[in-house]
mmCIF file of C-alpha atoms and ligand atoms in Angstrom:
data_model
loop_
_atom_site.group_PDB
_atom_site.id
_atom_site.type_symbol
_atom_site.label_atom_id
_atom_site.label_comp_id
_atom_site.label_asym_id
_atom_site.label_seq_id
_atom_site.Cartn_x
_atom_site.Cartn_y
_atom_site.Cartn_z
ATOM 1 C CA MET A 1 0.000 0.000 0.000
ATOM 2 C CA SER A 2 1.407 3.378 -0.902
ATOM 3 C CA ILE A 3 1.923 6.007 1.751
ATOM 4 C CA THR A 4 0.769 9.604 1.406
ATOM 5 C CA GLU A 5 3.399 11.694 3.142
ATOM 6 C CA LYS A 6 1.749 14.334 5.295
ATOM 7 C CA TYR A 7 3.968 16.416 7.500
ATOM 8 C CA PHE A 8 2.940 19.424 9.560
ATOM 9 C CA ASP A 9 5.966 20.821 11.382
ATOM 10 C CA VAL A 10 4.295 22.690 14.241
ATOM 11 C CA HIS A 11 7.437 24.386 15.578
ATOM 12 C CA CYS A 12 10.552 25.495 13.715
ATOM 13 C CA HIS A 13 12.831 28.479 13.189
ATOM 14 C CA ILE A 14 13.862 27.936 9.565
ATOM 15 C CA HIS A 15 13.920 31.724 9.086
ATOM 16 C CA ASP A 16 17.137 31.745 11.165
ATOM 17 C CA ALA A 17 18.906 30.727 7.919
ATOM 18 C CA PRO A 18 17.254 33.172 5.482
ATOM 19 C CA GLU A 19 19.659 32.264 2.674
ATOM 20 C CA LYS A 20 18.150 28.770 2.640
ATOM 21 C CA LEU A 21 14.491 29.786 2.660
ATOM 22 C CA CYS A 22 14.325 29.407 -1.123
ATOM 23 C CA ALA A 23 14.409 25.627 -0.455
ATOM 24 C CA LEU A 24 11.018 25.874 1.267
ATOM 25 C CA LYS A 25 9.194 25.328 -2.023
ATOM 26 C CA ASP A 26 10.972 21.969 -2.499
ATOM 27 C CA LEU A 27 10.233 20.547 0.945
ATOM 28 C CA THR A 28 7.947 17.531 1.243
ATOM 29 C CA THR A 29 6.757 18.918 4.584
ATOM 30 C CA GLN A 30 3.564 20.637 3.508
ATOM 31 C CA ARG A 31 2.984 22.931 6.460
ATOM 32 C CA LEU A 32 5.422 24.648 8.811
ATOM 33 C CA ALA A 33 4.853 26.927 11.779
ATOM 34 C CA LEU A 34 7.603 29.536 12.026
ATOM 35 C CA MET A 35 8.238 30.700 15.574
ATOM 36 C CA GLY A 36 9.402 34.227 16.179
ATOM 37 C CA THR A 37 11.683 34.577 19.194
ATOM 38 C CA ARG A 38 12.140 38.369 19.549
ATOM 39 C CA PRO A 39 11.001 41.580 17.815
ATOM 40 C CA GLU A 40 13.960 41.396 15.391
ATOM 41 C CA ASP A 41 12.739 38.225 13.665
ATOM 42 C CA TRP A 42 8.991 38.946 13.604
ATOM 43 C CA SER A 43 9.173 40.699 10.234
ATOM 44 C CA VAL A 44 10.917 37.693 8.618
ATOM 45 C CA VAL A 45 8.218 35.358 9.962
ATOM 46 C CA ALA A 46 5.471 37.718 8.746
ATOM 47 C CA CYS A 47 7.065 37.954 5.321
ATOM 48 C CA GLN A 48 7.211 34.142 4.920
ATOM 49 C CA ALA A 49 3.597 33.751 6.075
ATOM 50 C CA GLN A 50 2.515 36.308 3.490
ATOM 51 C CA ALA A 51 4.584 34.710 0.731
ATOM 52 C CA HIS A 52 3.340 31.162 1.466
ATOM 53 C CA PRO A 53 -0.121 31.510 3.023
ATOM 54 C CA ASP A 54 -1.037 27.864 2.328
ATOM 55 C CA ARG A 55 2.121 26.456 3.871
ATOM 56 C CA VAL A 56 3.457 28.764 6.571
ATOM 57 C CA CYS A 57 1.770 29.480 9.907
ATOM 58 C CA SER A 58 3.165 32.400 11.847
ATOM 59 C CA ALA A 59 3.898 32.816 15.531
ATOM 60 C CA PHE A 60 5.089 35.976 17.257
ATOM 61 C CA GLY A 61 6.545 36.098 20.731
ATOM 62 C CA ILE A 62 9.636 36.596 22.862
ATOM 63 C CA HIS A 63 11.617 33.506 23.821
ATOM 64 C CA PRO A 64 12.642 33.095 27.480
ATOM 65 C CA TRP A 65 16.326 33.391 26.507
ATOM 66 C CA TYR A 66 15.645 37.027 25.597
ATOM 67 C CA ALA A 67 13.394 37.775 28.586
ATOM 68 C CA HIS A 68 16.029 39.797 30.447
ATOM 69 C CA LEU A 69 16.183 42.220 27.525
ATOM 70 C CA TYR A 70 12.444 42.934 27.491
ATOM 71 C CA ALA A 71 10.921 42.200 30.900
ATOM 72 C CA PHE A 72 11.006 44.358 33.980
ATOM 73 C CA SER A 73 11.664 42.523 37.193
ATOM 74 C CA THR A 74 10.601 45.362 39.488
ATOM 75 C CA ALA A 75 7.268 47.157 39.511
ATOM 76 C CA SER A 76 8.940 50.565 39.979
ATOM 77 C CA GLU A 77 10.379 50.443 36.471
ATOM 78 C CA GLY A 78 6.866 50.816 35.117
ATOM 79 C CA LYS A 79 5.468 49.786 31.779
ATOM 80 C CA GLU A 80 6.389 52.766 29.627
ATOM 81 C CA GLY A 81 9.386 50.953 28.194
ATOM 82 C CA LEU A 82 7.305 48.081 26.844
ATOM 83 C CA GLY A 83 7.593 49.050 23.186
ATOM 84 C CA TRP A 84 7.686 45.385 22.213
ATOM 85 C CA GLU A 85 4.187 44.863 23.599
ATOM 86 C CA LYS A 86 2.779 47.499 21.264
ATOM 87 C CA GLU A 87 4.639 45.898 18.388
ATOM 88 C CA LEU A 88 3.409 42.408 19.282
ATOM 89 C CA ARG A 89 -0.171 43.681 19.391
ATOM 90 C CA ALA A 90 0.282 45.173 15.928
ATOM 91 C CA TYR A 91 1.604 41.849 14.542
ATOM 92 C CA LEU A 92 -1.287 39.900 16.084
ATOM 93 C CA GLU A 93 -3.788 42.384 14.692
ATOM 94 C CA ASP A 94 -2.208 42.301 11.210
ATOM 95 C CA HIS A 95 -2.035 38.480 11.260
ATOM 96 C CA PRO A 96 -5.371 37.174 12.523
ATOM 97 C CA LYS A 97 -4.269 33.553 12.074
ATOM 98 C CA ALA A 98 -0.968 33.953 13.948
ATOM 99 C CA ILE A 99 -0.442 32.294 17.298
ATOM 100 C CA VAL A 100 1.710 33.556 20.208
ATOM 101 C CA GLY A 101 5.131 31.905 20.436
ATOM 102 C CA GLU A 102 7.736 31.069 21.188
ATOM 103 C CA ILE A 103 7.269 31.941 24.833
ATOM 104 C CA GLY A 104 8.036 30.062 28.044
ATOM 105 C CA MET A 105 10.584 29.348 30.733
ATOM 106 C CA ASP A 106 13.968 27.675 30.939
ATOM 107 C CA LYS A 107 15.945 26.730 34.054
ATOM 108 C CA VAL A 108 18.940 25.279 32.202
ATOM 109 C CA ALA A 109 20.062 27.612 29.397
ATOM 110 C CA LYS A 110 22.892 30.031 30.158
ATOM 111 C CA ASP A 111 23.400 33.577 28.976
ATOM 112 C CA PRO A 112 26.484 33.299 26.703
ATOM 113 C CA GLU A 113 27.619 36.743 27.823
ATOM 114 C CA THR A 114 27.600 36.116 31.573
ATOM 115 C CA GLY A 115 27.810 32.321 31.718
ATOM 116 C CA GLN A 116 24.919 32.408 34.228
ATOM 117 C CA VAL A 117 21.644 30.501 33.965
ATOM 118 C CA TYR A 118 18.930 32.944 32.865
ATOM 119 C CA ALA A 119 17.076 34.378 35.885
ATOM 120 C CA MET A 120 13.510 33.197 36.398
ATOM 121 C CA SER A 121 11.804 36.453 37.423
ATOM 122 C CA PRO A 122 12.180 38.263 34.053
ATOM 123 C CA GLN A 123 11.106 35.049 32.303
ATOM 124 C CA LEU A 124 7.951 34.755 34.397
ATOM 125 C CA ALA A 125 7.104 38.456 34.103
ATOM 126 C CA LEU A 126 7.412 38.308 30.326
ATOM 127 C CA LEU A 127 5.497 35.045 30.104
ATOM 128 C CA HIS A 128 2.556 36.443 32.083
ATOM 129 C CA THR A 129 2.351 39.542 29.870
ATOM 130 C CA GLN A 130 2.430 37.404 26.724
ATOM 131 C CA LEU A 131 -0.175 35.001 28.136
ATOM 132 C CA ASP A 132 -2.428 37.993 28.844
ATOM 133 C CA LEU A 133 -2.062 39.031 25.194
ATOM 134 C CA ALA A 134 -2.796 35.508 23.928
ATOM 135 C CA VAL A 135 -5.982 35.455 26.041
ATOM 136 C CA GLU A 136 -6.991 38.945 24.917
ATOM 137 C CA TYR A 137 -6.551 38.041 21.230
ATOM 138 C CA ASP A 138 -7.866 34.481 21.730
ATOM 139 C CA ARG A 139 -4.769 32.842 20.186
ATOM 140 C CA PRO A 140 -3.133 29.478 20.889
ATOM 141 C CA ILE A 141 0.467 29.519 22.182
ATOM 142 C CA SER A 142 3.657 27.513 21.674
ATOM 143 C CA LEU A 143 5.359 27.097 25.037
ATOM 144 C CA HIS A 144 8.997 26.262 25.771
ATOM 145 C CA CYS A 145 9.465 24.660 29.208
ATOM 146 C CA VAL A 146 12.828 23.214 30.233
ATOM 147 C CA ARG A 147 13.209 21.660 33.718
ATOM 148 C CA ALA A 148 10.510 23.956 35.067
ATOM 149 C CA SER A 149 7.702 21.483 35.706
ATOM 150 C CA GLU A 150 6.822 22.924 39.128
ATOM 151 C CA GLU A 151 6.680 26.464 37.779
ATOM 152 C CA LEU A 152 4.567 25.263 34.849
ATOM 153 C CA MET A 153 2.078 23.476 37.111
ATOM 154 C CA ARG A 154 1.835 26.486 39.412
ATOM 155 C CA LEU A 155 1.383 28.908 36.524
ATOM 156 C CA LEU A 156 -1.366 26.869 34.850
ATOM 157 C CA ARG A 157 -3.147 26.208 38.155
ATOM 158 C CA ASP A 158 -2.918 29.806 39.416
ATOM 159 C CA ARG A 159 -4.065 31.425 36.201
ATOM 160 C CA GLY A 160 -6.945 28.959 35.695
ATOM 161 C CA PRO A 161 -8.825 28.380 32.431
ATOM 162 C CA SER A 162 -10.260 31.909 32.202
ATOM 163 C CA ARG A 163 -6.750 33.431 32.081
ATOM 164 C CA LEU A 164 -5.228 30.854 29.735
ATOM 165 C CA PRO A 165 -5.222 30.706 25.926
ATOM 166 C CA PRO A 166 -7.584 28.388 24.006
ATOM 167 C CA ARG A 167 -4.835 25.854 23.195
ATOM 168 C CA ILE A 168 -1.351 25.366 24.644
ATOM 169 C CA MET A 169 1.403 23.544 22.752
ATOM 170 C CA LEU A 170 4.094 22.146 25.050
ATOM 171 C CA HIS A 171 6.775 22.235 22.382
ATOM 172 C CA SER A 172 9.669 19.711 22.303
ATOM 173 C CA PHE A 173 8.187 18.293 25.473
ATOM 174 C CA SER A 174 10.935 16.861 27.690
ATOM 175 C CA LEU A 175 9.359 16.631 31.148
ATOM 176 C CA SER A 176 8.456 13.372 32.886
ATOM 177 C CA SER A 177 5.505 11.032 32.540
ATOM 178 C CA GLU A 178 4.531 12.022 36.134
ATOM 179 C CA THR A 179 4.363 15.661 35.043
ATOM 180 C CA LEU A 180 2.325 14.731 31.981
ATOM 181 C CA ARG A 181 -0.157 12.860 34.178
ATOM 182 C CA ALA A 182 -0.432 15.813 36.593
ATOM 183 C CA LEU A 183 -0.875 18.268 33.712
ATOM 184 C CA LEU A 184 -3.733 16.231 32.279
ATOM 185 C CA LYS A 185 -5.585 16.456 35.597
ATOM 186 C CA LEU A 186 -5.510 20.266 35.705
ATOM 187 C CA PRO A 187 -8.722 22.140 34.833
ATOM 188 C CA CYS A 188 -6.902 23.381 31.687
ATOM 189 C CA GLY A 189 -5.796 19.790 30.845
ATOM 190 C CA PRO A 190 -8.086 19.473 27.782
ATOM 191 C CA ARG A 191 -6.338 22.505 26.209
ATOM 192 C CA LEU A 192 -2.838 21.019 26.348
ATOM 193 C CA TYR A 193 -1.042 19.583 23.310
ATOM 194 C CA TRP A 194 2.241 17.658 23.394
ATOM 195 C CA SER A 195 4.660 18.325 20.569
ATOM 196 C CA ILE A 196 7.443 15.820 19.949
ATOM 197 C CA SER A 197 10.805 16.502 18.288
ATOM 198 C CA CYS A 198 13.777 14.274 17.538
ATOM 199 C CA VAL A 199 16.294 16.916 18.616
ATOM 200 C CA VAL A 200 14.945 17.343 22.150
ATOM 201 C CA SER A 201 12.044 15.054 23.126
ATOM 202 C CA LEU A 202 13.346 11.796 21.667
ATOM 203 C CA ARG A 203 16.896 12.287 22.945
ATOM 204 C CA SER A 204 15.830 10.941 26.326
ATOM 205 C CA PRO A 205 15.537 7.156 26.568
ATOM 206 C CA LYS A 206 12.599 7.740 28.934
ATOM 207 C CA ALA A 207 10.595 9.601 26.273
ATOM 208 C CA ALA A 208 8.692 6.465 25.261
ATOM 209 C CA ARG A 209 7.061 6.419 28.707
ATOM 210 C CA TRP A 210 5.293 9.751 28.316
ATOM 211 C CA ILE A 211 4.753 9.455 24.554
ATOM 212 C CA GLU A 212 2.591 6.393 25.270
ATOM 213 C CA MET A 213 0.421 8.518 27.559
ATOM 214 C CA VAL A 214 -0.277 11.505 25.293
ATOM 215 C CA PRO A 215 -3.975 11.589 24.358
ATOM 216 C CA ARG A 216 -4.302 10.661 20.699
ATOM 217 C CA ASP A 217 -6.080 13.907 19.844
ATOM 218 C CA ARG A 218 -3.403 16.056 21.536
ATOM 219 C CA LEU A 219 -0.225 14.799 19.873
ATOM 220 C CA LEU A 220 1.796 17.071 17.559
ATOM 221 C CA LEU A 221 5.121 16.671 15.728
ATOM 222 C CA GLU A 222 7.867 19.188 15.038
ATOM 223 C CA SER A 223 11.390 19.537 13.663
ATOM 224 C CA ASP A 224 12.498 22.412 15.982
ATOM 225 C CA LEU A 225 15.187 23.143 13.339
ATOM 226 C CA HIS A 226 16.836 26.460 12.488
ATOM 227 C CA SER A 227 17.200 25.938 8.725
ATOM 228 C CA THR A 228 15.271 24.196 5.929
ATOM 229 C CA ASP A 229 18.133 21.658 5.865
ATOM 230 C CA GLY A 230 16.976 18.401 7.365
ATOM 231 C CA VAL A 231 13.339 19.365 8.015
ATOM 232 C CA ASP A 232 11.871 16.534 5.901
ATOM 233 C CA ASP A 233 14.272 14.056 7.429
ATOM 234 C CA ALA A 234 13.462 15.215 10.975
ATOM 235 C CA MET A 235 9.716 14.921 10.319
ATOM 236 C CA HIS A 236 10.160 11.487 8.769
ATOM 237 C CA ARG A 237 12.200 10.253 11.741
ATOM 238 C CA VAL A 238 9.839 11.617 14.377
ATOM 239 C CA VAL A 239 6.870 9.980 12.618
ATOM 240 C CA GLU A 240 8.689 6.636 12.465
ATOM 241 C CA GLN A 241 9.664 6.721 16.131
ATOM 242 C CA VAL A 242 6.267 7.811 17.429
ATOM 243 C CA ALA A 243 4.598 5.180 15.228
ATOM 244 C CA GLU A 244 6.793 2.516 16.763
ATOM 245 C CA ILE A 245 6.206 3.656 20.351
ATOM 246 C CA ARG A 246 2.422 3.934 19.905
ATOM 247 C CA GLY A 247 2.044 0.830 17.756
ATOM 248 C CA TRP A 248 0.429 2.850 14.970
ATOM 249 C CA SER A 249 1.250 2.591 11.284
ATOM 250 C CA THR A 250 3.308 5.372 9.726
ATOM 251 C CA GLN A 251 0.265 6.537 7.753
ATOM 252 C CA GLU A 252 -1.957 6.556 10.822
ATOM 253 C CA THR A 253 0.644 8.533 12.787
ATOM 254 C CA MET A 254 0.935 11.125 10.008
ATOM 255 C CA ASN A 255 -2.856 11.408 9.744
ATOM 256 C CA ILE A 256 -3.369 11.805 13.489
ATOM 257 C CA ALA A 257 -0.652 14.473 13.825
ATOM 258 C CA TRP A 258 -1.912 16.290 10.714
ATOM 259 C CA GLU A 259 -5.492 16.500 11.956
ATOM 260 C CA ASN A 260 -4.424 17.599 15.429
ATOM 261 C CA SER A 261 -2.170 20.277 13.908
ATOM 262 C CA GLN A 262 -4.937 21.631 11.669
ATOM 263 C CA LEU A 263 -7.176 21.924 14.685
ATOM 264 C CA PHE A 264 -4.468 23.447 16.852
ATOM 265 C CA PHE A 265 -3.761 26.205 14.343
ATOM 266 C CA THR A 266 -7.420 27.103 13.943
ATOM 267 C CA VAL A 267 -7.268 30.404 15.697
ATOM 268 C CA GLY A 268 -9.574 31.129 18.594
ATOM 269 C CA SER A 269 -11.593 29.082 21.036
ATOM 270 C CA GLU A 270 -14.547 28.380 18.739
ATOM 271 C CA VAL A 271 -13.415 24.793 18.051
ATOM 272 C CA GLU A 272 -13.308 23.868 21.719
ATOM 273 C CA GLY A 273 -15.797 21.292 22.893
HETATM 274 ZN ZN1 ZN B 1 11.848 26.883 19.317
#
């Protein structure tokens, strides 16, 4: 039986290698979601989404590694310096199908300039502001969370469904199966999606344990790559590995991930049951 290749890469940064973007038209991967990470790359993402409206989904946000440059850790510094927020609003208004991302928190990555792990308070401050915007504009988000399972649980529980976006992608998920189980039990559990990548998620030998537990209608696949090089191969490999872990056929795995992705990127909460 022949296989119809269907790949929806829900999280990548291929615009980081702009000189290779011309290869986009030759990729087998039909749909790609380009994640902005800071105001400087939002225009490149917007430009690609406009050039390839049937293939590229756009996401605008500030990555936790840049939080210290944009967040204020003390209330006395006020909000007048938040020029990025105005800009982000403008991008979301100009791109009604765009989601908010990449946003999140990271307790491992180090600032290359100082050699120190990025501080949590600017990350959390920035994340809350961006979550408020996602709720206000009714957009899904793509969330980066590295070794911050307690903070993630607390944040989702404290904000509650009314202050959370319609759908939440836990991109390149790398937390434990215990965390996955606890997340599913939260009131916002039905809004969570687990996105699997070869580069991060499948590097851990324990990944199979949580991949088995992801609800079938909440599983997504991604390359998480920074250039068009290798995207098809990464999508192919992640499909093969997830298929093997779940005991699904390759075709079934592609179909499930494709349908979930289409639904995820439908902007707004209207599709929620
Ligand atoms: Zn990313």
